[in-house]
């Protein structure tokens, strides 16, 4: 599966001709584990 800017962040899947049966979506997010936020920039 491609990543981020190359492949897009949102992927939707459904059966061709059967969209009324439902859509499955996945969203790719990046998280910086070293980042901190104290809420003062609001």
XYZ file of C-alpha atoms in Angstrom:
42
model
C 0.000 0.000 0.000
C 1.418 3.428 -0.927
C 1.949 5.947 1.826
C 0.754 9.484 2.568
C 1.253 12.039 -0.174
C 2.005 9.436 -2.847
C -1.084 7.282 -2.407
C -3.443 9.578 -0.539
C -4.435 9.457 3.118
C -7.989 8.164 2.690
C -8.743 4.847 1.000
C -12.293 3.692 0.249
C -13.259 0.176 -0.839
C -16.533 -1.149 -2.182
C -17.639 -3.887 -4.526
C -18.027 -2.697 -8.104
C -21.720 -2.238 -8.830
C -22.617 -2.951 -5.176
C -21.913 0.367 -3.417
C -25.357 0.131 -1.775
C -23.993 -2.805 0.258
C -21.610 -0.414 2.031
C -18.228 1.258 1.882
C -15.154 0.499 3.982
C -12.699 3.315 4.595
C -9.249 3.546 6.098
C -7.437 6.699 7.099
C -3.667 6.899 7.451
C -2.367 9.159 10.226
C 1.150 10.007 11.298
C 2.009 10.355 14.975
C 5.166 11.886 16.409
C 5.788 9.961 19.652
C 8.314 12.544 20.812
C 5.992 15.536 20.426
C 4.424 17.276 23.424
C 1.533 19.715 23.640
C 0.561 21.845 26.620
C -2.517 23.490 25.062
C -1.198 27.076 25.226
C -1.323 27.766 21.468
C -5.134 27.854 21.244
